[in-house]
PDB file of C-alpha atoms in Angstrom:
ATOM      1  CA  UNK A 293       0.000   0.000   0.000  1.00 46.00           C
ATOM      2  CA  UNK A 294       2.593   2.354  -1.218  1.00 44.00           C
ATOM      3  CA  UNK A 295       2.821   5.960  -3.297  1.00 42.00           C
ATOM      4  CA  UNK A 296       6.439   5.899  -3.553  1.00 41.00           C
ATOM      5  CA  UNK A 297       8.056   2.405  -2.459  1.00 44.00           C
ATOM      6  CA  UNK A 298      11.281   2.423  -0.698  1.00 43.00           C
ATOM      7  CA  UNK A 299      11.568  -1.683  -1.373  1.00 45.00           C
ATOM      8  CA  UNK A 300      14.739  -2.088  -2.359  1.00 46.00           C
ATOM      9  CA  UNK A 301      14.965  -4.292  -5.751  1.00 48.00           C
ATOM     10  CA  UNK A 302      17.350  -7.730  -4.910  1.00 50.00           C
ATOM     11  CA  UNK A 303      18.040  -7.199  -8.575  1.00 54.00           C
ATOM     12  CA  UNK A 304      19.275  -4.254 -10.579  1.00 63.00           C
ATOM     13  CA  UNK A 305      17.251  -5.895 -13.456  1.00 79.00           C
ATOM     14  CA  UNK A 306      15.140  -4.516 -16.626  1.00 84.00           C
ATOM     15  CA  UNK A 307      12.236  -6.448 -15.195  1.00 85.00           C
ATOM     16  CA  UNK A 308      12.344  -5.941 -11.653  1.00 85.00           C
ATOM     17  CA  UNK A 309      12.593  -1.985 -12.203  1.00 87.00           C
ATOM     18  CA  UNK A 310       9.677  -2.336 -14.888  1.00 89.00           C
ATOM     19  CA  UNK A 311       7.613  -4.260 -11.959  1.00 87.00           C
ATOM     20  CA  UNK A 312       8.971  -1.789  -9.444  1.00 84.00           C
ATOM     21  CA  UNK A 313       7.702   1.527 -11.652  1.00 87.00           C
ATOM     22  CA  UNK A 314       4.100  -0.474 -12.508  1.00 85.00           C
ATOM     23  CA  UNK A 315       3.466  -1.253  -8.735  1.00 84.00           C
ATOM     24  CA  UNK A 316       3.845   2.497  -7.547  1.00 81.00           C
ATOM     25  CA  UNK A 317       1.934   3.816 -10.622  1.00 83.00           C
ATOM     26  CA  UNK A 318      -0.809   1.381  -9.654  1.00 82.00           C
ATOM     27  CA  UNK A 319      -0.899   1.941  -6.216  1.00 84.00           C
ATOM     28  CA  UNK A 320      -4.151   1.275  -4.564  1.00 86.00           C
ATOM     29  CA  UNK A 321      -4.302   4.844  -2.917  1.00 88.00           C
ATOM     30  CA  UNK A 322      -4.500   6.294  -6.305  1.00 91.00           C
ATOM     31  CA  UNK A 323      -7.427   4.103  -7.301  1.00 93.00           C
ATOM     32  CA  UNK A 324     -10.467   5.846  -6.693  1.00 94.00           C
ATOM     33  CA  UNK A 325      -9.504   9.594  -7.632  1.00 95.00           C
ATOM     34  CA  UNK A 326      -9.355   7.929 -11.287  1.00 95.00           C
ATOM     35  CA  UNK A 327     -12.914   6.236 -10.425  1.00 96.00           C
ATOM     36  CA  UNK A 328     -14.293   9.175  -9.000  1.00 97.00           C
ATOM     37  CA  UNK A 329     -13.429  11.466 -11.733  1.00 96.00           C
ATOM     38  CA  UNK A 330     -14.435   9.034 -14.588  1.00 95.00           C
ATOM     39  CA  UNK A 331     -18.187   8.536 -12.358  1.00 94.00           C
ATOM     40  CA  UNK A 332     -18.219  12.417 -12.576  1.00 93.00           C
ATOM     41  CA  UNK A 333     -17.761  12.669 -15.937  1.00 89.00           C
ATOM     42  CA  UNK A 334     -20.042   9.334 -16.144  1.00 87.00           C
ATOM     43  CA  UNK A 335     -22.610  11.500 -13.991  1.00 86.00           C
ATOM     44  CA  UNK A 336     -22.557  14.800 -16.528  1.00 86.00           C
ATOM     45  CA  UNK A 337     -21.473  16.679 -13.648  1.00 91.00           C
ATOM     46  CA  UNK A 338     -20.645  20.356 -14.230  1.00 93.00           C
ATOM     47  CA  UNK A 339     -16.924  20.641 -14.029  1.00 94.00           C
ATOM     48  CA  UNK A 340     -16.971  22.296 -10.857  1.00 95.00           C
ATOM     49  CA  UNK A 341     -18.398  19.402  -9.053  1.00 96.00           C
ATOM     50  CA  UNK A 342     -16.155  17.164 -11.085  1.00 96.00           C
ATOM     51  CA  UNK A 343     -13.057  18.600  -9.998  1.00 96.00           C
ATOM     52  CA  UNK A 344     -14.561  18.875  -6.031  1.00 97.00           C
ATOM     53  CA  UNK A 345     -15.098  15.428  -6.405  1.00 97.00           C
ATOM     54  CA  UNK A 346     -11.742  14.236  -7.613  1.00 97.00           C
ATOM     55  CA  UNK A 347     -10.609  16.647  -4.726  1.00 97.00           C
ATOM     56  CA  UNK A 348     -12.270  15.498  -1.729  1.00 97.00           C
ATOM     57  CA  UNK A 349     -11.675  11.620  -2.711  1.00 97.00           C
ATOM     58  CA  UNK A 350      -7.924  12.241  -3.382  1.00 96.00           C
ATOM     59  CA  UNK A 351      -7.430  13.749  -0.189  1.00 97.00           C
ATOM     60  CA  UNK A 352      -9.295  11.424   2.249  1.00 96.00           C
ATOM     61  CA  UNK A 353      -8.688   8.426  -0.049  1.00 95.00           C
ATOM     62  CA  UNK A 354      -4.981   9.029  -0.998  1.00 94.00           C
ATOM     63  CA  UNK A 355      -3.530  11.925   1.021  1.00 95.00           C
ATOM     64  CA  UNK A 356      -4.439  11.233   4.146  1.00 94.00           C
ATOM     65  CA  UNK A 357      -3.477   7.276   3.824  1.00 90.00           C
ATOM     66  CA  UNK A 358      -0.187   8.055   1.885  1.00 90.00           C
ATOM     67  CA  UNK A 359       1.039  10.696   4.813  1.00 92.00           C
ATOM     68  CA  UNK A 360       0.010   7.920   7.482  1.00 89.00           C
ATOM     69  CA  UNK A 361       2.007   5.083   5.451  1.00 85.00           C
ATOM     70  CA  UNK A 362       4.818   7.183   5.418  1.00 85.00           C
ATOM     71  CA  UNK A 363       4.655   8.176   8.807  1.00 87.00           C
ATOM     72  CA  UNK A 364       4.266   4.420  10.124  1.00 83.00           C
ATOM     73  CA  UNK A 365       7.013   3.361   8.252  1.00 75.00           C
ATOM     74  CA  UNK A 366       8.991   6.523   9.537  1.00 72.00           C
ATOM     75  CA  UNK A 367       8.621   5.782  13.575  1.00 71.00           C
ATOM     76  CA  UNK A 368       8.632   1.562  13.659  1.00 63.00           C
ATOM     77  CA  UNK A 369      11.198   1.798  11.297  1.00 56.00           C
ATOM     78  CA  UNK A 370       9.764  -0.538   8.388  1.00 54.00           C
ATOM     79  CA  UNK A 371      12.012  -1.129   5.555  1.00 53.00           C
ATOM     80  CA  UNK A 372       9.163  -0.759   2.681  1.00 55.00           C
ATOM     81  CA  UNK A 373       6.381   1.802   2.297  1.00 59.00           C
ATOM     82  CA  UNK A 374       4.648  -1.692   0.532  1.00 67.00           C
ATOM     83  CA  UNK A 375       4.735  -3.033   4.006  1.00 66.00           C
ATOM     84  CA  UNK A 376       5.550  -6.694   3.446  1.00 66.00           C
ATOM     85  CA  UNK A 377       4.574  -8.184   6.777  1.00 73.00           C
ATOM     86  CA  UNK A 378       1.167  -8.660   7.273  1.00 70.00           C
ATOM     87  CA  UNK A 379       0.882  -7.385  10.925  1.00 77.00           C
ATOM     88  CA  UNK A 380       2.255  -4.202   9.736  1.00 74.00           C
ATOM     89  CA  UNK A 381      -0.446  -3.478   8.086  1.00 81.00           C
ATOM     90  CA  UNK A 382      -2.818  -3.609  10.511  1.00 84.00           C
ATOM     91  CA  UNK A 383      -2.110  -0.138  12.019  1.00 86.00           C
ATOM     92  CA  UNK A 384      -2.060   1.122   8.954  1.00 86.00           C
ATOM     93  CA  UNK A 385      -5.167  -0.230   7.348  1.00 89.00           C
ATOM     94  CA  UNK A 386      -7.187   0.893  10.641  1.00 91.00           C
ATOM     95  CA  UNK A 387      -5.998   4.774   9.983  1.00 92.00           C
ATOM     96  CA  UNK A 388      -7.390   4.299   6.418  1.00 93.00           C
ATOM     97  CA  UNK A 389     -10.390   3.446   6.898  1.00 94.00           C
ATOM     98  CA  UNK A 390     -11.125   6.379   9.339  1.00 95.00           C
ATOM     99  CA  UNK A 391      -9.919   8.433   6.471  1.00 96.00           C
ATOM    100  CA  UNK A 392     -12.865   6.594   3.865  1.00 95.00           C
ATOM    101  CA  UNK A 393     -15.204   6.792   6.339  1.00 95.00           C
ATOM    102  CA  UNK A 394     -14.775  10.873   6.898  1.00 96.00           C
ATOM    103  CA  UNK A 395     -14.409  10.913   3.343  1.00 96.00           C
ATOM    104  CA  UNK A 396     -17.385   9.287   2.403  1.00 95.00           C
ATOM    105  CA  UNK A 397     -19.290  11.139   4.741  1.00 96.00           C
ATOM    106  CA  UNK A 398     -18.351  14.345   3.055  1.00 95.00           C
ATOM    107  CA  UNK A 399     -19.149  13.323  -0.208  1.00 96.00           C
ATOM    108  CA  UNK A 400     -22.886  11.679   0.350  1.00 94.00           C
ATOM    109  CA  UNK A 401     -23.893  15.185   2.244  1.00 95.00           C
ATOM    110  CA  UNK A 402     -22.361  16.962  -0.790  1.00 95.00           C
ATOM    111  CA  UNK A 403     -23.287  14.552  -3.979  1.00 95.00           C
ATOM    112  CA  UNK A 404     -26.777  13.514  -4.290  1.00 91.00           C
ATOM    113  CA  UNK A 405     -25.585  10.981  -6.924  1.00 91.00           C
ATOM    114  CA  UNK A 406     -26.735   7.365  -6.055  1.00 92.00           C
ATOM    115  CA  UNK A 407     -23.978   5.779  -7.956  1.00 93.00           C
ATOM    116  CA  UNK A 408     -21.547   8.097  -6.447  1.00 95.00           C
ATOM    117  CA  UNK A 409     -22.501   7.406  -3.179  1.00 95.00           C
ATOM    118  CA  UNK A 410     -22.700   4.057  -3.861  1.00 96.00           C
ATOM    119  CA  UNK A 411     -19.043   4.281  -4.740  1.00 96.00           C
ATOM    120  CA  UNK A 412     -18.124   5.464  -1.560  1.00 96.00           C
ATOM    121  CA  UNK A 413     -19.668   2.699   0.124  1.00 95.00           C
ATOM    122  CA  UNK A 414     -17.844  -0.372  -1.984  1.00 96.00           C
ATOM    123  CA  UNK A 415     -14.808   1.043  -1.441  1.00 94.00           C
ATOM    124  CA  UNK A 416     -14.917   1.432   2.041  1.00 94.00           C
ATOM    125  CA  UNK A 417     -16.623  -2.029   2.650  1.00 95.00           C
ATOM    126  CA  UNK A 418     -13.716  -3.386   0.456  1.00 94.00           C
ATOM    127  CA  UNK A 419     -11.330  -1.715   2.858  1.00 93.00           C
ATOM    128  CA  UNK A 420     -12.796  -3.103   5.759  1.00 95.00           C
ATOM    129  CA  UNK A 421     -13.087  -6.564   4.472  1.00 95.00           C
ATOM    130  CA  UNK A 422      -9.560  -6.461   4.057  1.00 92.00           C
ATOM    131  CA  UNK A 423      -8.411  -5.484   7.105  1.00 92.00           C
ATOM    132  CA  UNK A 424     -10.308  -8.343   8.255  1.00 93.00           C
ATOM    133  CA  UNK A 425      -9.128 -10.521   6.698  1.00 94.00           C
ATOM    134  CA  UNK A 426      -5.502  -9.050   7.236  1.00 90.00           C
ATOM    135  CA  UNK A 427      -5.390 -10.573  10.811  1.00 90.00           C
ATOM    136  CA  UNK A 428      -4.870 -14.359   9.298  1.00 89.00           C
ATOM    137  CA  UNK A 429      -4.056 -13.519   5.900  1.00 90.00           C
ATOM    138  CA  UNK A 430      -2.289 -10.823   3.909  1.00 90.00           C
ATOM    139  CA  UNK A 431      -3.884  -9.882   0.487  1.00 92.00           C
ATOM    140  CA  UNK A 432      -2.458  -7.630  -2.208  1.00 91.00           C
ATOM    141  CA  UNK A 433      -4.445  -4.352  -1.673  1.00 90.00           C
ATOM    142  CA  UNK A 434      -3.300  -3.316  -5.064  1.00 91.00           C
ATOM    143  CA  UNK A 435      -5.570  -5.716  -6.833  1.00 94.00           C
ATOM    144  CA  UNK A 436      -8.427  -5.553  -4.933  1.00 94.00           C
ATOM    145  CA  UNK A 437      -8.401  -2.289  -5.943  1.00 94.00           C
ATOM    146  CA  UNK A 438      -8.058  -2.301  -9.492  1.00 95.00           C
ATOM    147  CA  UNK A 439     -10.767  -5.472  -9.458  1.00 96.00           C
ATOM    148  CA  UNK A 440     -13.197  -3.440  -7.564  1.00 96.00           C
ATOM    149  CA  UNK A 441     -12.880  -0.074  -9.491  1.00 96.00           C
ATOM    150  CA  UNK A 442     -12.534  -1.910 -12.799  1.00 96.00           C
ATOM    151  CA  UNK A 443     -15.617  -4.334 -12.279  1.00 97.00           C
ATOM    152  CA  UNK A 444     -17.512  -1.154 -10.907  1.00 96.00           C
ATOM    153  CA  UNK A 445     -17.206   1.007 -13.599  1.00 95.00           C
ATOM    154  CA  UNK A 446     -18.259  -1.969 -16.311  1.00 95.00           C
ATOM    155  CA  UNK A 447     -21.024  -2.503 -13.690  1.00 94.00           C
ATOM    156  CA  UNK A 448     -22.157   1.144 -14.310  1.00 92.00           C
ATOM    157  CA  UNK A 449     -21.910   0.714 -18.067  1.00 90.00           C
ATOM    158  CA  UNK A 450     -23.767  -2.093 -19.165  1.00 88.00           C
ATOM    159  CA  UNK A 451     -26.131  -2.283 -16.591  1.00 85.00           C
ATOM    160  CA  UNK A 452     -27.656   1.116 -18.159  1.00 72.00           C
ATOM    161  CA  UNK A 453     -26.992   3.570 -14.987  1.00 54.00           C
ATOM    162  CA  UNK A 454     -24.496   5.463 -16.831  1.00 51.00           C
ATOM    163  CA  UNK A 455     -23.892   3.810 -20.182  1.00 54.00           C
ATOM    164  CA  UNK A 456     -21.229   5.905 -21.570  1.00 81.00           C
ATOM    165  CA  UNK A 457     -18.322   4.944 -23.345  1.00 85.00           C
ATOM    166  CA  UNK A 458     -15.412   6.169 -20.439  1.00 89.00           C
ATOM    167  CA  UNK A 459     -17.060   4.110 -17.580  1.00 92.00           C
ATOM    168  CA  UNK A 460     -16.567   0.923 -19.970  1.00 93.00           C
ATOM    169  CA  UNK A 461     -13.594   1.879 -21.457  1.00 94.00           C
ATOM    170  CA  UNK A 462     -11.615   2.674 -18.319  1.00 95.00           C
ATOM    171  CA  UNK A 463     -13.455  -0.674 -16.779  1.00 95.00           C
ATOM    172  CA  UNK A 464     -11.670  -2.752 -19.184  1.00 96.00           C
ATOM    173  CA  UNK A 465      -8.625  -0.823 -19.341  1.00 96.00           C
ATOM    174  CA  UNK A 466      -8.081  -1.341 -15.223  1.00 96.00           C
ATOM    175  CA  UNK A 467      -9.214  -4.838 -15.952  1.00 96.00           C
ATOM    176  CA  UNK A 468      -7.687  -6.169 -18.812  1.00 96.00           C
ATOM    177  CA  UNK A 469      -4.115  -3.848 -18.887  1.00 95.00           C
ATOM    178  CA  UNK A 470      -3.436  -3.099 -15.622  1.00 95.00           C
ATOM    179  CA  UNK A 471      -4.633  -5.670 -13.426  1.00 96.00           C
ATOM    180  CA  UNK A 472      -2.539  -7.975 -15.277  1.00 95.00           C
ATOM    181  CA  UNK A 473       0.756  -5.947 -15.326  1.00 94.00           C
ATOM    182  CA  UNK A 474       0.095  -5.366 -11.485  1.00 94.00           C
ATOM    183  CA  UNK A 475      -0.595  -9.238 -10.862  1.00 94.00           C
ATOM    184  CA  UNK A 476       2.910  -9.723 -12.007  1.00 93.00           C
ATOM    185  CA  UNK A 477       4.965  -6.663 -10.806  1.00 92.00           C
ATOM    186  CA  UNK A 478       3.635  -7.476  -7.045  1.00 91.00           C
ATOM    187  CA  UNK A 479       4.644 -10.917  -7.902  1.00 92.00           C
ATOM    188  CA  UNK A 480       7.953  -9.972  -9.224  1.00 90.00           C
ATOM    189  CA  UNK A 481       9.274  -7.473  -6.840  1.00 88.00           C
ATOM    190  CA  UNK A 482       8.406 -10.512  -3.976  1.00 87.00           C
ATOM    191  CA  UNK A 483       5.657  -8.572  -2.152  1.00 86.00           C
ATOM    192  CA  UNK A 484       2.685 -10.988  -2.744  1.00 89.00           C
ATOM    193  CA  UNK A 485       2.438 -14.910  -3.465  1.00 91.00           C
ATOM    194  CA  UNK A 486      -0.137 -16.131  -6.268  1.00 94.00           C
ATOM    195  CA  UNK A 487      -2.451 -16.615  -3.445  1.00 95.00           C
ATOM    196  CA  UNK A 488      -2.519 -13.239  -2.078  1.00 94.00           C
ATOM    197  CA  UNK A 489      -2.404 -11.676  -5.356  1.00 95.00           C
ATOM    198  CA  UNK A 490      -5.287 -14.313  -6.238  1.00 96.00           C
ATOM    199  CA  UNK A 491      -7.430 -13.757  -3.040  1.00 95.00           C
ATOM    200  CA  UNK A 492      -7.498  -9.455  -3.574  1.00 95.00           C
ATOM    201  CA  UNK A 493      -8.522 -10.127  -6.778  1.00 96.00           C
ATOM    202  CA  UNK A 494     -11.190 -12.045  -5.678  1.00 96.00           C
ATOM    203  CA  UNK A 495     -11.902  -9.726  -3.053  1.00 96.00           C
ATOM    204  CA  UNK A 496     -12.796  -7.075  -5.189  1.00 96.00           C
ATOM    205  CA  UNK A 497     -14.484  -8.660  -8.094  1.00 96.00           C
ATOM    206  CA  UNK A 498     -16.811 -10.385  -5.286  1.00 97.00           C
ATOM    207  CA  UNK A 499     -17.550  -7.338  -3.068  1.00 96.00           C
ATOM    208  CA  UNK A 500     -18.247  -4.929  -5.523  1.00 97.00           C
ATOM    209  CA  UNK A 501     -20.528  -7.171  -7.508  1.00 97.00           C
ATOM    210  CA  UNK A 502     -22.424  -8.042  -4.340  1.00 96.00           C
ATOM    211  CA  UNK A 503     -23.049  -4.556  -2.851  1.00 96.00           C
ATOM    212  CA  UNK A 504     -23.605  -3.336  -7.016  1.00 96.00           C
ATOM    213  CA  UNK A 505     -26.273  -5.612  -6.747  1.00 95.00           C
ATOM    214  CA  UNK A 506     -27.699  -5.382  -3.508  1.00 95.00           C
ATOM    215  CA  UNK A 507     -28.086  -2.205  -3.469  1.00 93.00           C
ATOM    216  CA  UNK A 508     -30.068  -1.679  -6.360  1.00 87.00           C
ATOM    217  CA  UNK A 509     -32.433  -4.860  -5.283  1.00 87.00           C
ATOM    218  CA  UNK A 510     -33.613  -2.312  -2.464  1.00 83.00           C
ATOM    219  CA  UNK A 511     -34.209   0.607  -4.583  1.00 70.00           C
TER     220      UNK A 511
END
């Protein structure tokens, strides 16, 4: 769950620094600005609102988590921003969802946008299922992220709510280019087994798909 990793590469390889540069870029924290701003756009949201949006989610969804990571890792002395050991992250993880929760709140009293707020809510249930979960088994926030936003935002689009071409389009991108290169850069750099990188996947396709639906079975 790093913005700028401090993991230091074993190898001074082509590969490794290729999986080292796609696992920062990907980094779960960045996530749902890129959701939040294609939903506005999705929503026809003046560009005001748009841009308040992308605001208020990157602060309480990457800001506020990034300066926390770094501070952890700054006082307990960890030796990656990714922390690698599971009960590191449990500290960590607890701080961030304090920081979704405040966020969300913000954004349902400002957006009256079901989808949007519904947005809020997946994310933040995604969170807390993984921090869960984190107390027996450590799962590679970075896909469950890019599963959950990806599946989302193809969710939106052919189910009719939106239907534009950027919710799809992004969907698949997420889904079918960056998942992928993320699967095996967390894989590569040593930060995540198959299993962990299998079970966030999971995670998020399973989540978001279950909340998408409930929630509009009691509308």
């Amino acid at each position: 769950m790093s913005l700028i990793s401090q993991y230091k590469l074993k190898k001074d390889s082509t590969p490794d620094i290729v999986a080292r540069l796609a696992s920062d870029l990907a980094n779960p924290l960045i996530i749902p600005p890129v959701v939040f701003g294609v939903m506005g756009y999705s929503q026809h949201l003046m560009n005001s609102e748009t841009v308040l949006l992308i605001t208020l989610s990157a602060f309480f969804f990457t800001i506020i988590p990034a300066v926390t990571a770094l501070t952890l890792a700054h006082y307990r002395s960890f030796r990656s921003l990714d922390f690698p050991e599971r009960k590191s992250r449990t500290r960590l993880y607890g701080f961030t969802i304090l920081s979704f929760i405040a966020g969300s709140i913000f954004i349902a009293v400002l957006f009256n946008e079901s989808l949007i707020r519904l947005l809020t809510l997946i994310f933040s249930i995604n969170l807390v299922c993984g921090f869960i979960i984190n107390f027996k088994w450590k799962i590679s926030a970075h896909c469950a992220a890019l599963a959950s936003g990806g599946i989302f935002l193809l969710l939106v689009g052919f189910t009719g709510s939106s239907g534009n071409f950027p919710s799809i389009a992004t969907g698949f991108f997420l889904l079918l280019m960056v998942l992928p290169l993320v699967l095996w850069a967390r894989y590569q750099i040593g930060i995540h087994s198959v299993s962990e990188l299998a079970g966030g996947t999971v995670l998020g396709f399973l989540l978001t798909i279950f909340v998408f639906t409930l929630w509009f079975s009691t509308q």
